[in-house]
């Protein structure tokens, strides 16, 4: 498409993606880079772009255009964009990548060109150091976004995937770049304050990496998770430096489960790591991802408890027709259907609009002896289950 020109026929890509994800029992998290305005110096802006309306609010750095984070009006504008997305689309979460103040390597180590904004801050009586001022700009932004999202729709979550190292030496023995000092992103503070619903540090190194060990870093971030938010590490599935990537990623998933227990989960970067490595999918699908799972619930967000579903069954020859519903069906996001064959339970996760299912009376010589259903809301909360024994 062309920026500033609506697709033909009113087609809306995001609305389409949300609908298709929900049909498949998937969540859609809207992925954003908050400050970066262009991906390259060749990007062409539409004439209606805010860059032409307020050019003084932007800076050029490393061939790209950025919002100046030190200008409060920019903070408000980005918040308004996020609110607009949350209000108009049925998304499940907003996700920020690790781009805050840009990496200095993008411009041969040169400092970010915000002297005009910095001098205005000092002239107005500001007392923070320049580095602390930059971090404070980002902190206010992150806290504000978190509050704005939940004020608009309480169930929409907010996640960030920061660079995997807060500072070298945290924990002891960790070396590498410092997001605190280079990106002016105090990601540890955001986690400590609970300004996120899920937190996905990019732990893109191998388990045996000497200066950036996967397990050591995940344990440290877990120790900083004082507000008990979801901590789902980012895995470098596409290019982790291992001669056997599928085994390395499988082992990282297993370590995550040992550390995170029942709240375990991972974010894979990127989809190419799953689809373009012939061995990756079978190793994961036949291993740690053998069974489908619900997203862990988010207990710190208050929600109305789901009512217990009603459950009916009728027999017709070799088939049992199962139907279910609940009074507050608008609050339901998924159903979990349990079927028991000779004492062994099977589980299915179904979409909100599926309110019936045909089950065979016999499966592999085993008889259907019981059925049960429970409802799941947008935050992973579960209703009480309704069960029926079969004759």
Short mmCIF file of C-alpha atoms in Angstrom, two decimals, residues 39-323:
data_model
loop_
_atom_site.label_atom_id
_atom_site.label_comp_id
_atom_site.label_asym_id
_atom_site.label_seq_id
_atom_site.Cartn_x
_atom_site.Cartn_y
_atom_site.Cartn_z
CA UNK A 39 12.69 2.49 8.98
CA UNK A 40 15.17 3.94 6.48
CA UNK A 41 16.20 7.25 4.98
CA UNK A 42 14.35 6.32 1.78
CA UNK A 43 10.93 6.17 3.45
CA UNK A 44 8.44 8.58 1.91
CA UNK A 45 5.88 10.22 4.20
CA UNK A 46 2.36 11.10 3.09
CA UNK A 47 1.64 14.84 2.81
CA UNK A 48 -0.71 14.48 5.81
CA UNK A 49 2.05 13.04 8.02
CA UNK A 50 2.60 14.74 11.38
CA UNK A 51 6.28 15.16 10.42
CA UNK A 52 5.32 17.96 8.01
CA UNK A 53 2.93 19.58 10.48
CA UNK A 54 5.40 19.77 13.40
CA UNK A 55 8.93 19.23 11.98
CA UNK A 56 10.47 20.75 15.14
CA UNK A 57 9.30 17.71 17.14
CA UNK A 58 11.47 15.29 15.17
CA UNK A 59 15.19 14.57 14.78
CA UNK A 60 17.23 12.72 12.16
CA UNK A 61 19.70 10.14 13.40
CA UNK A 62 21.53 7.43 11.49
CA UNK A 63 19.48 7.97 8.35
CA UNK A 64 16.16 7.59 10.18
CA UNK A 65 13.59 9.99 11.60
CA UNK A 66 12.66 9.83 15.31
CA UNK A 67 10.22 11.51 17.63
CA UNK A 68 12.20 13.52 20.18
CA UNK A 69 11.31 11.72 23.46
CA UNK A 70 12.04 14.88 25.46
CA UNK A 71 9.01 16.72 24.06
CA UNK A 72 5.84 16.08 26.13
CA UNK A 73 3.62 16.66 23.09
CA UNK A 74 5.26 13.67 21.41
CA UNK A 75 4.54 11.52 24.43
CA UNK A 76 0.88 12.55 24.28
CA UNK A 77 0.65 11.97 20.53
CA UNK A 78 2.00 8.41 20.77
CA UNK A 79 -0.31 7.71 23.73
CA UNK A 80 -3.25 8.93 21.64
CA UNK A 81 -2.25 6.63 18.76
CA UNK A 82 -2.08 3.65 21.12
CA UNK A 83 -5.45 4.55 22.66
CA UNK A 84 -6.96 4.80 19.18
CA UNK A 85 -5.74 1.29 18.30
CA UNK A 86 -7.06 -0.12 21.58
CA UNK A 87 -10.42 1.63 21.20
CA UNK A 88 -11.15 0.74 17.59
CA UNK A 89 -9.75 -2.79 17.33
CA UNK A 90 -10.44 -5.97 19.29
CA UNK A 91 -6.75 -6.58 20.01
CA UNK A 92 -5.60 -8.57 23.02
CA UNK A 93 -2.44 -6.62 23.86
CA UNK A 94 -0.06 -3.84 22.85
CA UNK A 95 3.60 -4.81 22.53
CA UNK A 96 6.59 -2.45 22.47
CA UNK A 97 9.90 -3.57 21.02
CA UNK A 98 13.33 -2.65 22.44
CA UNK A 99 13.65 0.63 20.52
CA UNK A 100 13.51 3.63 22.84
CA UNK A 101 16.38 6.06 22.44
CA UNK A 102 18.18 4.45 19.47
CA UNK A 103 21.34 2.38 19.66
CA UNK A 104 24.39 4.62 19.16
CA UNK A 105 25.78 2.09 16.68
CA UNK A 106 23.04 3.25 14.29
CA UNK A 107 24.98 6.51 13.86
CA UNK A 108 28.63 5.52 14.31
CA UNK A 109 28.51 6.17 18.06
CA UNK A 110 27.30 9.77 17.81
CA UNK A 111 25.08 11.07 20.60
CA UNK A 112 21.34 11.51 20.06
CA UNK A 113 20.73 15.06 18.71
CA UNK A 114 18.39 16.43 21.37
CA UNK A 115 20.45 19.45 22.54
CA UNK A 116 17.66 21.92 21.80
CA UNK A 117 15.17 20.01 23.97
CA UNK A 118 17.75 19.40 26.67
CA UNK A 119 18.71 23.06 26.86
CA UNK A 120 15.04 24.03 27.13
CA UNK A 121 14.68 21.60 30.06
CA UNK A 122 17.71 23.08 31.83
CA UNK A 123 16.53 26.65 31.17
CA UNK A 124 13.16 25.84 32.74
CA UNK A 125 14.90 24.83 35.99
CA UNK A 126 15.40 21.09 35.36
CA UNK A 127 17.94 19.52 37.73
CA UNK A 128 18.40 15.98 36.38
CA UNK A 129 21.56 14.96 34.55
CA UNK A 130 21.11 14.56 30.82
CA UNK A 131 21.16 10.75 31.09
CA UNK A 132 18.66 10.73 33.97
CA UNK A 133 16.47 13.21 32.10
CA UNK A 134 16.37 10.92 29.08
CA UNK A 135 15.51 7.92 31.26
CA UNK A 136 12.82 9.97 33.00
CA UNK A 137 11.29 10.83 29.61
CA UNK A 138 10.99 7.13 28.80
CA UNK A 139 9.78 6.19 32.30
CA UNK A 140 6.94 8.73 32.15
CA UNK A 141 6.05 7.43 28.71
CA UNK A 142 5.92 3.75 29.73
CA UNK A 143 3.91 4.43 32.87
CA UNK A 144 1.49 6.65 30.94
CA UNK A 145 0.94 4.10 28.18
CA UNK A 146 0.22 1.35 30.72
CA UNK A 147 -2.41 3.46 32.47
CA UNK A 148 -3.99 4.73 29.24
CA UNK A 149 -4.41 1.21 27.82
CA UNK A 150 -6.17 -0.09 30.93
CA UNK A 151 -8.32 3.02 31.22
CA UNK A 152 -9.61 2.38 27.69
CA UNK A 153 -10.05 -1.42 27.93
CA UNK A 154 -9.12 -3.10 31.17
CA UNK A 155 -8.49 -6.52 29.61
CA UNK A 156 -6.00 -5.33 26.96
CA UNK A 157 -2.52 -6.09 28.24
CA UNK A 158 0.73 -4.21 27.74
CA UNK A 159 4.02 -5.96 27.08
CA UNK A 160 7.60 -4.86 26.37
CA UNK A 161 10.52 -6.86 24.98
CA UNK A 162 13.59 -4.88 26.11
CA UNK A 163 17.20 -5.69 25.34
CA UNK A 164 18.14 -8.69 27.48
CA UNK A 165 20.82 -7.00 29.62
CA UNK A 166 19.87 -4.20 32.01
CA UNK A 167 23.48 -3.33 32.85
CA UNK A 168 26.74 -5.31 32.61
CA UNK A 169 27.38 -7.05 35.94
CA UNK A 170 23.67 -7.74 36.58
CA UNK A 171 23.91 -10.55 37.42
CA UNK A 172 27.60 -11.00 38.20
CA UNK A 173 29.62 -12.12 35.19
CA UNK A 174 27.29 -10.62 32.57
CA UNK A 175 29.01 -8.49 29.93
CA UNK A 176 27.73 -6.58 26.90
CA UNK A 177 25.71 -3.49 26.08
CA UNK A 178 23.84 -1.54 28.76
CA UNK A 179 20.30 -0.56 27.84
CA UNK A 180 20.24 1.62 30.96
CA UNK A 181 23.19 3.72 29.76
CA UNK A 182 22.89 3.41 25.97
CA UNK A 183 19.14 3.28 25.27
CA UNK A 184 18.17 5.25 28.41
CA UNK A 185 15.68 2.47 29.11
CA UNK A 186 15.42 1.56 32.79
CA UNK A 187 13.63 -1.70 32.05
CA UNK A 188 14.27 -3.03 35.55
CA UNK A 189 12.29 -0.11 36.98
CA UNK A 190 9.30 -0.83 34.71
CA UNK A 191 9.25 -4.43 35.90
CA UNK A 192 9.74 -3.44 39.55
CA UNK A 193 6.88 -0.93 39.30
CA UNK A 194 4.53 -3.29 37.49
CA UNK A 195 4.08 -0.96 34.50
CA UNK A 196 3.75 -4.00 32.23
CA UNK A 197 1.48 -7.02 32.14
CA UNK A 198 4.11 -9.17 30.50
CA UNK A 199 7.82 -8.66 30.15
CA UNK A 200 9.95 -10.38 27.50
CA UNK A 201 13.66 -9.56 27.77
CA UNK A 202 15.44 -10.51 24.56
CA UNK A 203 17.64 -13.35 25.80
CA UNK A 204 19.12 -14.03 22.40
CA UNK A 205 22.21 -15.92 23.58
CA UNK A 206 22.95 -19.60 24.09
CA UNK A 207 22.76 -21.39 27.41
CA UNK A 208 26.54 -21.77 27.53
CA UNK A 209 27.36 -18.18 26.46
CA UNK A 210 30.12 -17.04 28.85
CA UNK A 211 29.16 -13.38 29.14
CA UNK A 212 25.43 -13.58 28.48
CA UNK A 213 24.24 -16.93 29.82
CA UNK A 214 20.56 -17.53 29.12
CA UNK A 215 19.77 -19.17 32.45
CA UNK A 216 21.66 -16.62 34.56
CA UNK A 217 19.90 -13.70 32.88
CA UNK A 218 16.44 -15.27 33.15
CA UNK A 219 17.00 -16.02 36.84
CA UNK A 220 18.06 -12.41 37.42
CA UNK A 221 15.04 -10.94 35.66
CA UNK A 222 12.84 -13.31 37.65
CA UNK A 223 14.42 -12.03 40.88
CA UNK A 224 13.47 -8.48 39.80
CA UNK A 225 9.88 -9.46 39.03
CA UNK A 226 8.64 -8.16 42.39
CA UNK A 227 5.12 -7.40 41.13
CA UNK A 228 4.74 -10.96 39.77
CA UNK A 229 4.02 -9.98 36.18
CA UNK A 230 4.24 -12.47 33.34
CA UNK A 231 7.90 -13.01 32.47
CA UNK A 232 8.16 -14.63 29.05
CA UNK A 233 11.72 -14.55 27.65
CA UNK A 234 12.40 -13.74 24.01
CA UNK A 235 14.28 -16.55 22.25
CA UNK A 236 16.48 -16.00 19.19
CA UNK A 237 14.92 -18.90 17.30
CA UNK A 238 16.06 -17.68 13.89
CA UNK A 239 19.80 -17.25 14.48
CA UNK A 240 20.91 -18.23 17.99
CA UNK A 241 24.61 -19.09 17.71
CA UNK A 242 24.37 -22.82 18.18
CA UNK A 243 25.35 -25.64 15.80
CA UNK A 244 22.05 -27.33 16.71
CA UNK A 245 19.43 -24.60 17.00
CA UNK A 246 16.38 -26.85 17.52
CA UNK A 247 18.00 -28.57 20.51
CA UNK A 248 19.23 -25.25 21.91
CA UNK A 249 15.77 -23.67 21.69
CA UNK A 250 14.11 -26.77 23.16
CA UNK A 251 16.53 -26.68 26.08
CA UNK A 252 15.87 -22.95 26.62
CA UNK A 253 12.14 -23.68 26.78
CA UNK A 254 12.75 -26.41 29.35
CA UNK A 255 14.91 -24.07 31.46
CA UNK A 256 12.20 -21.39 31.24
CA UNK A 257 9.66 -23.89 32.57
CA UNK A 258 11.91 -24.86 35.46
CA UNK A 259 12.39 -21.21 36.46
CA UNK A 260 8.92 -19.80 35.72
CA UNK A 261 6.83 -22.83 36.80
CA UNK A 262 3.11 -22.54 35.92
CA UNK A 263 3.53 -19.06 34.40
CA UNK A 264 5.96 -20.27 31.73
CA UNK A 265 5.89 -19.01 28.17
CA UNK A 266 8.22 -17.80 25.45
CA UNK A 267 8.29 -15.36 22.55
CA UNK A 268 10.10 -16.64 19.46
CA UNK A 269 12.02 -14.20 17.29
CA UNK A 270 11.19 -14.65 14.57
CA UNK A 271 8.62 -16.73 12.73
CA UNK A 272 11.34 -17.57 10.19
CA UNK A 273 13.11 -19.53 12.91
CA UNK A 274 10.10 -21.81 13.11
CA UNK A 275 9.17 -22.05 9.44
CA UNK A 276 12.54 -22.03 7.66
CA UNK A 277 14.37 -24.56 9.82
CA UNK A 278 13.11 -28.02 8.81
CA UNK A 279 14.02 -29.57 12.17
CA UNK A 280 12.70 -26.83 14.46
CA UNK A 281 8.96 -27.49 14.19
CA UNK A 282 9.07 -31.27 14.82
CA UNK A 283 11.47 -30.85 17.75
CA UNK A 284 9.15 -28.35 19.44
CA UNK A 285 5.82 -29.84 18.40
CA UNK A 286 6.76 -33.34 19.49
CA UNK A 287 8.52 -32.04 22.59
CA UNK A 288 7.64 -29.08 24.84
CA UNK A 289 4.76 -27.88 22.63
CA UNK A 290 3.09 -31.28 22.24
CA UNK A 291 -0.09 -30.18 24.01
CA UNK A 292 -2.02 -26.95 23.50
CA UNK A 293 -2.17 -24.66 26.52
CA UNK A 294 -4.10 -21.67 27.76
CA UNK A 295 -2.31 -18.36 28.22
CA UNK A 296 -1.62 -17.98 31.97
CA UNK A 297 -4.20 -15.84 33.73
CA UNK A 298 -3.51 -12.22 34.67
CA UNK A 299 -4.77 -12.00 38.28
CA UNK A 300 -3.69 -8.39 38.98
CA UNK A 301 -6.30 -7.07 36.52
CA UNK A 302 -9.72 -7.12 38.18
CA UNK A 303 -12.48 -8.75 36.14
CA UNK A 304 -16.06 -9.93 36.58
CA UNK A 305 -16.07 -13.67 37.44
CA UNK A 306 -17.44 -15.90 34.70
CA UNK A 307 -20.61 -17.79 35.47
CA UNK A 308 -20.69 -21.57 35.46
CA UNK A 309 -21.79 -22.82 32.02
CA UNK A 310 -24.84 -24.96 31.36
CA UNK A 311 -24.19 -28.31 29.65
CA UNK A 312 -26.56 -30.61 27.75
CA UNK A 313 -26.06 -33.87 25.90
CA UNK A 314 -28.21 -36.03 23.65
CA UNK A 315 -27.35 -39.44 22.26
CA UNK A 316 -27.95 -40.40 18.65
CA UNK A 317 -26.68 -43.79 17.58
CA UNK A 318 -22.90 -43.85 17.98
CA UNK A 319 -22.68 -40.07 18.58
CA UNK A 320 -23.21 -37.88 21.64
CA UNK A 321 -24.24 -34.30 20.79
CA UNK A 322 -22.91 -31.90 23.43
CA UNK A 323 -24.19 -28.31 23.76
#
